[in-house]
Coordinates of C-alpha atoms in Angstrom, one line a residue:
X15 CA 5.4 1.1 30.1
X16 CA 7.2 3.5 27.7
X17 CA 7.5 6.8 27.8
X18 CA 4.7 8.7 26.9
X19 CA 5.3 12.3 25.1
X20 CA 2.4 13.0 23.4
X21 CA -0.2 11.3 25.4
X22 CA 0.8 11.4 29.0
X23 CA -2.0 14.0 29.7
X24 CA -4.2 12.6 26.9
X25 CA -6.9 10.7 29.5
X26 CA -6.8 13.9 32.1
X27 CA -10.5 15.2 32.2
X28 CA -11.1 19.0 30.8
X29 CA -7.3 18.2 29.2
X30 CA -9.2 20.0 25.8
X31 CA -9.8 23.0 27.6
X32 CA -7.2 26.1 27.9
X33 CA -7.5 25.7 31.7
X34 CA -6.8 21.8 32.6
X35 CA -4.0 22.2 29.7
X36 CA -2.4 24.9 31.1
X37 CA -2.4 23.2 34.7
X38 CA -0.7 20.2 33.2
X39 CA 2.0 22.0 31.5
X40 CA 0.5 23.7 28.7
X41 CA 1.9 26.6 26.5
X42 CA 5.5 26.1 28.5
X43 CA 7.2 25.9 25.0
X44 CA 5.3 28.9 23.9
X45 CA 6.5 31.5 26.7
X46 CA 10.0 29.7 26.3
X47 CA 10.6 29.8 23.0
X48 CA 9.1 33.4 22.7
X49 CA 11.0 34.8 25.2
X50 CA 14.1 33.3 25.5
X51 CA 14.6 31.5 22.3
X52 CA 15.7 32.9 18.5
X53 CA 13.8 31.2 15.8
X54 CA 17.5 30.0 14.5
X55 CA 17.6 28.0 18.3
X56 CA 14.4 26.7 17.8
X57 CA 15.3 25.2 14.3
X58 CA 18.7 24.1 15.9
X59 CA 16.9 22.5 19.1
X60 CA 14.5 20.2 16.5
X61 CA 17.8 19.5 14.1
X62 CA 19.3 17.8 16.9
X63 CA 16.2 16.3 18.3
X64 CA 16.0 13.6 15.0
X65 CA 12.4 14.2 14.9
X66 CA 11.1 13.0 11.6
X67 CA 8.1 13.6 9.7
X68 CA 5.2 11.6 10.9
X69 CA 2.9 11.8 7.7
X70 CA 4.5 8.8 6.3
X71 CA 7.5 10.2 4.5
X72 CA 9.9 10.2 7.7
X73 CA 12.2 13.3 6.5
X74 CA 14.1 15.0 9.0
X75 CA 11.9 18.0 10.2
X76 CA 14.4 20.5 11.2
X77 CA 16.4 19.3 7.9
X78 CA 12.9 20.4 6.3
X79 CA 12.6 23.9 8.0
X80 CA 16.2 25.0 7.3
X81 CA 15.1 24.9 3.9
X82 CA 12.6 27.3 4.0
X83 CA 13.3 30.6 1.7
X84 CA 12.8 33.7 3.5
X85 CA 13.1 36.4 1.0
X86 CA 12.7 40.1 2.0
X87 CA 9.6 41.3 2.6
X88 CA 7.9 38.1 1.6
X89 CA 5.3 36.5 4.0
X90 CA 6.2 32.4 5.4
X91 CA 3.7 30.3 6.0
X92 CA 3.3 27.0 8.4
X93 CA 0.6 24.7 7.2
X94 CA -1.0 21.7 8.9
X95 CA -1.3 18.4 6.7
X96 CA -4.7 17.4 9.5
X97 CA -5.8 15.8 6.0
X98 CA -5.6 12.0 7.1
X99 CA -7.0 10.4 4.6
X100 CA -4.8 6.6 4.6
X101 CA -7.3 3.8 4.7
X102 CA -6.2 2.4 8.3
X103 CA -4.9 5.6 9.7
X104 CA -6.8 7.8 12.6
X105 CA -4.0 8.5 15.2
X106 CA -4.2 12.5 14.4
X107 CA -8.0 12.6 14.0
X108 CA -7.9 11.0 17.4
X109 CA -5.0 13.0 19.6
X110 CA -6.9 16.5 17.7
X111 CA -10.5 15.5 19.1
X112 CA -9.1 14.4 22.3
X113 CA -6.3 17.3 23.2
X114 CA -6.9 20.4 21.2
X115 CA -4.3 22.2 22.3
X116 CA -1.7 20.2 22.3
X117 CA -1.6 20.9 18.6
X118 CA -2.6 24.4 18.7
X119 CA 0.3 24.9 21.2
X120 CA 2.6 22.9 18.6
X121 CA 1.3 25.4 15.7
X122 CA 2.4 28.8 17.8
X123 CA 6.3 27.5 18.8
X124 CA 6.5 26.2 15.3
X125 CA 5.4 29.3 13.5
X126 CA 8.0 31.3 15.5
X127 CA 10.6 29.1 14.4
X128 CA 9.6 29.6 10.9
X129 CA 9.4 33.4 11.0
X130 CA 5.4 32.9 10.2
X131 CA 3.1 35.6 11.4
X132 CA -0.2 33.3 9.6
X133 CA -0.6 29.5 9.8
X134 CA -3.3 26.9 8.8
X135 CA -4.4 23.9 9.7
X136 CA -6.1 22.1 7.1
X137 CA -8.9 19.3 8.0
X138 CA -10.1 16.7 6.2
X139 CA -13.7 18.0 5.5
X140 CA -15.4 14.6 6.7
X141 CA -13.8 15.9 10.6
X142 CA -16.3 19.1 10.8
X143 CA -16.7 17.8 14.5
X144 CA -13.1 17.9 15.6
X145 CA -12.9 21.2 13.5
X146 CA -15.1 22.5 15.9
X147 CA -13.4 21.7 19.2
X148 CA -10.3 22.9 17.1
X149 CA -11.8 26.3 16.5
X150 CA -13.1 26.4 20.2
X151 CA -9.4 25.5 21.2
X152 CA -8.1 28.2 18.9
X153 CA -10.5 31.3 20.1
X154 CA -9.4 30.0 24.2
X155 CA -6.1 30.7 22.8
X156 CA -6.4 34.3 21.3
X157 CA -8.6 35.4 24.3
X158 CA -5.7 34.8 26.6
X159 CA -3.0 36.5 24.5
X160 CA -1.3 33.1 23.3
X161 CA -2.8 34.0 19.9
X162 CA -2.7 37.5 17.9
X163 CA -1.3 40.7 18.1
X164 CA 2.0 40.9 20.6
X165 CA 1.5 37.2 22.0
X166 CA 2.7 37.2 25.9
X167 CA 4.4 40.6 25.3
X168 CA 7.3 39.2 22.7
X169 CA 6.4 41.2 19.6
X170 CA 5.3 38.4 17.8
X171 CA 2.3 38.0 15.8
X172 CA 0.6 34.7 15.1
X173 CA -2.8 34.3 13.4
X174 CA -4.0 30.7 13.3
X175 CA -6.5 29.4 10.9
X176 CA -8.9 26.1 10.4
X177 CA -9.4 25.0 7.0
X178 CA -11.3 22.2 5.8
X179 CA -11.2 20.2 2.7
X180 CA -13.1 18.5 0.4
X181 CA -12.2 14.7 1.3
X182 CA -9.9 14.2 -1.2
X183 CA -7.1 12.2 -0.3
X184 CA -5.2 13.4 -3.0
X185 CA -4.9 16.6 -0.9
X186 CA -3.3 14.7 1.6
X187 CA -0.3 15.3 -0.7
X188 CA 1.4 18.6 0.5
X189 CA 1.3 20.7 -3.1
X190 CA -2.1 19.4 -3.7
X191 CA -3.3 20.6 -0.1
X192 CA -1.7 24.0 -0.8
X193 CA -3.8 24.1 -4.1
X194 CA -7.2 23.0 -2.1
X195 CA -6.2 25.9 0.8
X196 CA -6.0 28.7 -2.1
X197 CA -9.7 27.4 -3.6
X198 CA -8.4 25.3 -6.4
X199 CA -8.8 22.0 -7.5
X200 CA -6.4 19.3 -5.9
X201 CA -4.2 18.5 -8.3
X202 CA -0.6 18.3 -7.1
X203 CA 2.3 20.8 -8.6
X204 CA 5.2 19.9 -10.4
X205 CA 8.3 20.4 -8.4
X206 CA 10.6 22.2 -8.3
X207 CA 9.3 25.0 -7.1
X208 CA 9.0 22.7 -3.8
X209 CA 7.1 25.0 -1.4
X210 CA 9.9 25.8 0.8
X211 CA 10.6 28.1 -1.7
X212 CA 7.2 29.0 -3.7
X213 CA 4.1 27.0 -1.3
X214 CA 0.9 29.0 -0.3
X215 CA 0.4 31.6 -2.6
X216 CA 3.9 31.3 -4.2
X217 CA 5.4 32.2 -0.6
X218 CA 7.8 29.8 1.2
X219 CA 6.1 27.4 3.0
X220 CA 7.2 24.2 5.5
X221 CA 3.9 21.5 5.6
X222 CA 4.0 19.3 8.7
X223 CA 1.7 17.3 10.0
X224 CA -0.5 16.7 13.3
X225 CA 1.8 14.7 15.2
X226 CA 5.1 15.7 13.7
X227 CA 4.2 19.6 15.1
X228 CA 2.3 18.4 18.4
X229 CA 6.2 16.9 19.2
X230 CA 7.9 20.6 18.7
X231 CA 6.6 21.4 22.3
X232 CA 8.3 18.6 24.1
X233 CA 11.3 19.1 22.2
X234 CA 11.9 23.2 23.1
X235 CA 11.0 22.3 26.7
X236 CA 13.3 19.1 27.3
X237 CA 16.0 19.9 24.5
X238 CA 16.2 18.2 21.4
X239 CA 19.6 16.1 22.7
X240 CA 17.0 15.0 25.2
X241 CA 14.4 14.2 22.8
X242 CA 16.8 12.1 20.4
X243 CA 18.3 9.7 23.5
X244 CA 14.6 8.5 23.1
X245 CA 14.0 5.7 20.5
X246 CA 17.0 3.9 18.1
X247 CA 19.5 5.3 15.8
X248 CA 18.4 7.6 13.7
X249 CA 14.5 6.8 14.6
X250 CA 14.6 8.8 17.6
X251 CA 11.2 9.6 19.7
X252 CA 8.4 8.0 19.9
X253 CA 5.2 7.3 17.3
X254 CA 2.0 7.1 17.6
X255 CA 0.2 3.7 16.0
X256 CA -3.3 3.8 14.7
X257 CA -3.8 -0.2 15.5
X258 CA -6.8 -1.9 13.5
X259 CA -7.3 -5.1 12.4
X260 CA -7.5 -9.0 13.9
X261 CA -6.1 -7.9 17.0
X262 CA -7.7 -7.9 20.7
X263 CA -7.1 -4.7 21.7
X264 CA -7.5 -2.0 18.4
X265 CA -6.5 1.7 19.2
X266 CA -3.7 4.6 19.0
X267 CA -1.1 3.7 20.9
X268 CA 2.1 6.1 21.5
X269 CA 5.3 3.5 21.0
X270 CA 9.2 4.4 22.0
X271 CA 10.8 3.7 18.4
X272 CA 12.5 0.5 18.4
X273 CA 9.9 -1.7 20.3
X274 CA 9.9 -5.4 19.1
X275 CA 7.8 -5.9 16.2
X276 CA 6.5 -9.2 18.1
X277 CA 6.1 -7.3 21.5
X278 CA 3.6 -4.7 19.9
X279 CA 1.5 -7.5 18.1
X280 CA 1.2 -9.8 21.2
X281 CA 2.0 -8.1 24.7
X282 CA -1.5 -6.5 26.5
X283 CA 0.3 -3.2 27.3
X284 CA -0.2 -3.1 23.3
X285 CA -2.4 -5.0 20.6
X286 CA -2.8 -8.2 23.3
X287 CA -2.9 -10.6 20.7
X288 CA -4.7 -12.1 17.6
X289 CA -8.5 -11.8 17.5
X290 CA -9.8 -15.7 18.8
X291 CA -6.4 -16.9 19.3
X292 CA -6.1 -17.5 16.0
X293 CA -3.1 -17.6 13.7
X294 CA -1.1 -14.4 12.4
X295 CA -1.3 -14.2 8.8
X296 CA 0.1 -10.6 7.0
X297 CA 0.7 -7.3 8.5
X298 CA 0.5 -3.8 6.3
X299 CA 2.5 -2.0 9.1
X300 CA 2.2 1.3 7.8
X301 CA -0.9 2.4 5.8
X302 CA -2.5 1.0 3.2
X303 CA 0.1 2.1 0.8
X304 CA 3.0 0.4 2.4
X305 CA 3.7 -3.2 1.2
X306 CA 2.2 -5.5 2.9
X307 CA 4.6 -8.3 4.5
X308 CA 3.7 -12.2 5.7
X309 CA 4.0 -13.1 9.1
X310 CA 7.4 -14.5 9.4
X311 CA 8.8 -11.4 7.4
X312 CA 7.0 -8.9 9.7
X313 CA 8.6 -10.6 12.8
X314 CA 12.2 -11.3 11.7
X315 CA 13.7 -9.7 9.0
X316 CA 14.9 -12.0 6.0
X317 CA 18.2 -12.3 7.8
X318 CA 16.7 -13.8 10.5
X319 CA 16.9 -10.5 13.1
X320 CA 14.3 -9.5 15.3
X321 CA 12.1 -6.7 13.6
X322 CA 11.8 -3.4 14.9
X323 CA 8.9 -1.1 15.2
X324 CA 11.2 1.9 13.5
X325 CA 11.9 3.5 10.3
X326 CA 15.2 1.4 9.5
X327 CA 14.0 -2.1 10.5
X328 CA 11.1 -2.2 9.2
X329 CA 12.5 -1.2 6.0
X330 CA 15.3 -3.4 6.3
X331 CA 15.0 -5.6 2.9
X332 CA 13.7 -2.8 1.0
X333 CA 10.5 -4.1 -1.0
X334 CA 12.0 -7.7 -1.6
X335 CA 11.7 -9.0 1.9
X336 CA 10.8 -5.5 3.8
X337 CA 8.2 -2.4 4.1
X338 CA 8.3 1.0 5.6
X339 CA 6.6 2.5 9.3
X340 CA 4.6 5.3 6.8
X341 CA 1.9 7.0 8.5
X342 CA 2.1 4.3 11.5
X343 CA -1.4 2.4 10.3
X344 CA -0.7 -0.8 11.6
X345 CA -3.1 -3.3 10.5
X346 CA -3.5 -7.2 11.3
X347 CA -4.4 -9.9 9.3
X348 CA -5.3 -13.4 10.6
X349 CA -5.3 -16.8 9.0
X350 CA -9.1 -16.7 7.9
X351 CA -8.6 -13.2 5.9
X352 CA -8.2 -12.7 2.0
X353 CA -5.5 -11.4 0.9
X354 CA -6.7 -11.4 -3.1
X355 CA -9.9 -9.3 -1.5
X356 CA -8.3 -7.4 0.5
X357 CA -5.7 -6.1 -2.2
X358 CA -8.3 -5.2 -4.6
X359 CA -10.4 -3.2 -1.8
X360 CA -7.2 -1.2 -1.8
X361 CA -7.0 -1.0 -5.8
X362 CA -10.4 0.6 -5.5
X363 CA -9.7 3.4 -3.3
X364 CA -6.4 4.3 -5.1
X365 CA -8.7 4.2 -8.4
X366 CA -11.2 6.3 -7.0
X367 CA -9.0 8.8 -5.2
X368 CA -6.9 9.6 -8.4
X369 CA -6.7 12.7 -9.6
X370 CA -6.8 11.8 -12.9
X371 CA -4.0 14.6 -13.9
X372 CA -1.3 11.7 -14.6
X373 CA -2.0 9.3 -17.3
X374 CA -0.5 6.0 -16.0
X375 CA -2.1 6.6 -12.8
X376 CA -5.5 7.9 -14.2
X377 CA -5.5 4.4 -16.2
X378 CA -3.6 2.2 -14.3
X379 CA -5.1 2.1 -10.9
X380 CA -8.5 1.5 -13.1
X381 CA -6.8 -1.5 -14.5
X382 CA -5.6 -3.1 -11.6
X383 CA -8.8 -2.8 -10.1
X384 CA -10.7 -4.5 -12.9
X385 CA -8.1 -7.2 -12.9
X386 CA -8.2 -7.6 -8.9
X387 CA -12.0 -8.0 -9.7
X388 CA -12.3 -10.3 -11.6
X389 CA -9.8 -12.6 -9.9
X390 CA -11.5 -12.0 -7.1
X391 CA -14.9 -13.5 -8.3
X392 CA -13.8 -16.0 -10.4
X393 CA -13.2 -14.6 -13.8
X394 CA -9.2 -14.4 -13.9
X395 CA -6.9 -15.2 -16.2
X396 CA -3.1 -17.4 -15.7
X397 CA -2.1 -14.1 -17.5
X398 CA -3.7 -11.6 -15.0
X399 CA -1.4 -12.1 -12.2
X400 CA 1.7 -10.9 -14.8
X401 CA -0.2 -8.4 -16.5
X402 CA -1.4 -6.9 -12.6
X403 CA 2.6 -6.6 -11.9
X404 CA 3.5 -5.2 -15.5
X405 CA 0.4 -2.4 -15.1
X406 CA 2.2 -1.4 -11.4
X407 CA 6.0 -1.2 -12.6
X408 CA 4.3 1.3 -15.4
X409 CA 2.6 3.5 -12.5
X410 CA 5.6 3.7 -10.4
X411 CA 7.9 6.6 -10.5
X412 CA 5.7 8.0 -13.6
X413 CA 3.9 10.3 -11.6
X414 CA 3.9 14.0 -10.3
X415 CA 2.7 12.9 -6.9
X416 CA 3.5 9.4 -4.7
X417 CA -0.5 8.6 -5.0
X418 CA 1.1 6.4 -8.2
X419 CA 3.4 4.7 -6.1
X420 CA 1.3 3.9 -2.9
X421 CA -1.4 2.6 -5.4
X422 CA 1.2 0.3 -6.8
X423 CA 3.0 -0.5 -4.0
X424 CA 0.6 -3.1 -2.0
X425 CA -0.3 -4.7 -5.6
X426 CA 3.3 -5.5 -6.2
X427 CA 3.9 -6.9 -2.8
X428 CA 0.7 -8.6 -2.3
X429 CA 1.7 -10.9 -5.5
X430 CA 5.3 -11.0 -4.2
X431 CA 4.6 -12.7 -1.3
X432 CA 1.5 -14.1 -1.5
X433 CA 1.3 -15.1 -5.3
X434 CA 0.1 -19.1 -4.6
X435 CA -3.3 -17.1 -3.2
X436 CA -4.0 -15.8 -6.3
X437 CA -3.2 -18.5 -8.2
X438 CA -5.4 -20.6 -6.5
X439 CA -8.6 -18.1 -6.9
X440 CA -7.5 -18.3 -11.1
X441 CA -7.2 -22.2 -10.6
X442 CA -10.2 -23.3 -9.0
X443 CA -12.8 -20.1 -9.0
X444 CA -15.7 -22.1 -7.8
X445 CA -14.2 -22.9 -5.0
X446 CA -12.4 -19.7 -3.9
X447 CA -15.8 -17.7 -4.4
X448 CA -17.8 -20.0 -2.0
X449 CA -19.0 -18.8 0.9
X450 CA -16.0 -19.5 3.9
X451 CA -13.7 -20.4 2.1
X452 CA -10.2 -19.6 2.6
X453 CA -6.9 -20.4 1.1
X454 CA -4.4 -22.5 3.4
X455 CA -1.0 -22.3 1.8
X456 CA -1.9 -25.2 -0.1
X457 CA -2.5 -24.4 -4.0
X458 CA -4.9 -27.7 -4.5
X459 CA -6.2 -27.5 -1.2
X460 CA -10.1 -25.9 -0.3
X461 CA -11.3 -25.5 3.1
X462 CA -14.3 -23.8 4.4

């Protein structure tokens, strides 16, 4: 079993509550830091820890904070991405419902750090339910001083908000979710002014989210030089993976960077296997908007090496032969599943979940959609599969906001590696939109 940061507690009974939390070590990083601690030391501790940035982009954290402005007189602010929104992801919806106060704990050290006096935590509006043990967590924590005026005697301030959002996974994005928290629309900024130096309400501003600041509290209590002998090379720690899919045993499972990609799939301490024994076909190993990778490339990289479940092996190959960890939504794909289908299930939520602000991805993720459809049941064209690839090298990088890119991203690789597939549904249509049928690896091949 590996070393379990984040969840060791998370099965305790009454671990939401103030009391059970406390008896298992609770708040320790709060009456550290607070009282023996600068901010600067805090900052320092999380440098040297390695954490990284759990959301999906995998910056260094500390890196990220020592960038934050702090003009005279001007208020900081600490926001909470708790906007999950990635088709595949639910490992912070899941560790909030279940321990509370793990995060609210998280949100107090941090915001000393930071030199923030109000902090938010914004919620995907569709989670009013974990809101609500959130806000029950939050009013435990100012009714025995850990929140408020003067908190444990240090002099320091702290008012801590919930704030939930529309469902927009656009707001997901961190300028966008700054917008939506001020009661605008959702529409990402332009950057620079990144909002380290002009965020909520044109104040400096660091946005982190759930699990990234629920591992600040481990990290002031153990050290960060502690905290980075855990995990490989520069991914140090560990991650939680929201597992889904063809697998025998779906769930969130906290990982020590560096496990085996093989060993995750198919031991029982993890995923325990493909669904019915059957055979592995694809993995997306990071969120929907991650390239998606065949199941000799997700197991060895092209070289031949052992993949890793960590930010450097899994991107090992870059797009060609490669993918990226991302927001740690690892999902499964057996022999029987669609890969044309399931691409274009993807093409529809990007489409939907546009904006609209940027033109090629306002228009493009409508195309590719359209396209994927009409592959899909039967109507394609030998020139669709070239025209799909042409429309998603003309989203990428063309936009204010990675939505562009994530929406391209799985369309690209999907062809890349899996292009016979959709040959076969242009080929023979009739037979690829029966009922059971599956493609084999086999372009003039059928089987049901």
């Amino acid at each position: 079993m590996g070393l379990k940061i984040l969840t060791e507690h998370i099965n305790v009974p009454g671990i939401e509550t103030l009391e059970v939390y406390r008896k298992h070590g609770g708040y320790k990083s709060v009456e550290k830091a607070l009282k023996t601690m600068s901010p600067e030391e805090v900052v320092e501790e999380v440098k040297t820890s390695g954490l990284r940035g759990r959301g999906g982009a995998g910056f260094p954290t500390g890196m990220k904070w020592s960038f934050l402005a702090k003009p005279e007189g001007v208020p900081r602010y600490l926001v909470c991405n708790a906007d999950e929104s990635e088709p595949g992801t639910f490992k912070d919806r899941w560790f909030m419902e279940k321990n509370p106060h793990a995060l609210v704990e998280g949100m107090i050290t941090s915001s000393y750090a930071l030199g923030a006096n109000t902090s938010y935590i914004y919620i995907r509006g569709e989670l009013l339910f974990v809101l609500r043990i959130l806000e029950k967590a939050i009013a435990e924590a100012y009714a025995a001083g850990l929140l408020g005026k003067n908190i444990l005697g240090s002099g320091y301030d702290l008012d801590l908000h919930v704030a939930p959002g529309g469902g927009a996974y656009i707001c997901g994005e961190e300028t966008a979710l700054l917008e939506s928290l001020e009661g605008k629309r959702g529409n990402p900024r332009n950057k620079p002014p990144f909002p380290a130096v002009k965020g909520l309400f044109q104040s400096p501003t660091v946005v982190n989210n759930v699990e990234t600041i629920c591992a600040v509290p481990w990290i002031v209590n153990n050290t960060g030089a502690e905290y980075a002998k855990i995990g490989i090379g520069r991914s140090t720690g560990t991650k939680l993976i929201s597992a889904s899919g063809n697998i025998n045993k779906p769930g969130v499972y906290e990982i020590e960077l560096g496990v085996p990609v093989e060993e995750f799939i198919y031991s029982e301490e993890y995923c325990g296997g493909i669904w019915k024994g059957k055979q592995l076909k694809a993995v997306v190993p990071g969120g929907s908007s991650v390239p998606i990778l065949p199941a000799e490339l997700i197991l060895k990289t092209a070289t031949g090496e052992q993949r890793l479940m960590s930010y450097e092996s899994l991107s090992d190959g870059g797009f060609v032969s490669g993918s990226m960890l991302g927001s740690g939504a690892f999902i499964v794909f057996d022999e029987d599943q669609c890969i044309v289908r399931n691409t274009w299930n993807y093409a529809r939520f990007y489409h939907h979940e546009s904006c609209g602000q940027c033109s090629p991805c306002r228009e493009g993720t409508g195309w590719m959609e359209k396209v994927l459809h009409r592959i899909e049941y039967g109507h394609g064209h030998p020139q669709d599969i070239d025209l799909l690839v042409s429309v998603a090298k003309q989203i990428e990088g063309n936009t204010i906001c990675p939505l562009g890119d994530a929406a391209a991203w799985p369309v690209a690789a999907a062809i890349r590696h899996f292009r016979d597939e959709f040959e076969w549904h242009i080929k023979y249509p009739k037979e690829a939109t029966a009922p059971g049928a599956v493609y084999r690896g086999q372009l003039d091949a059928v089987t049901a």
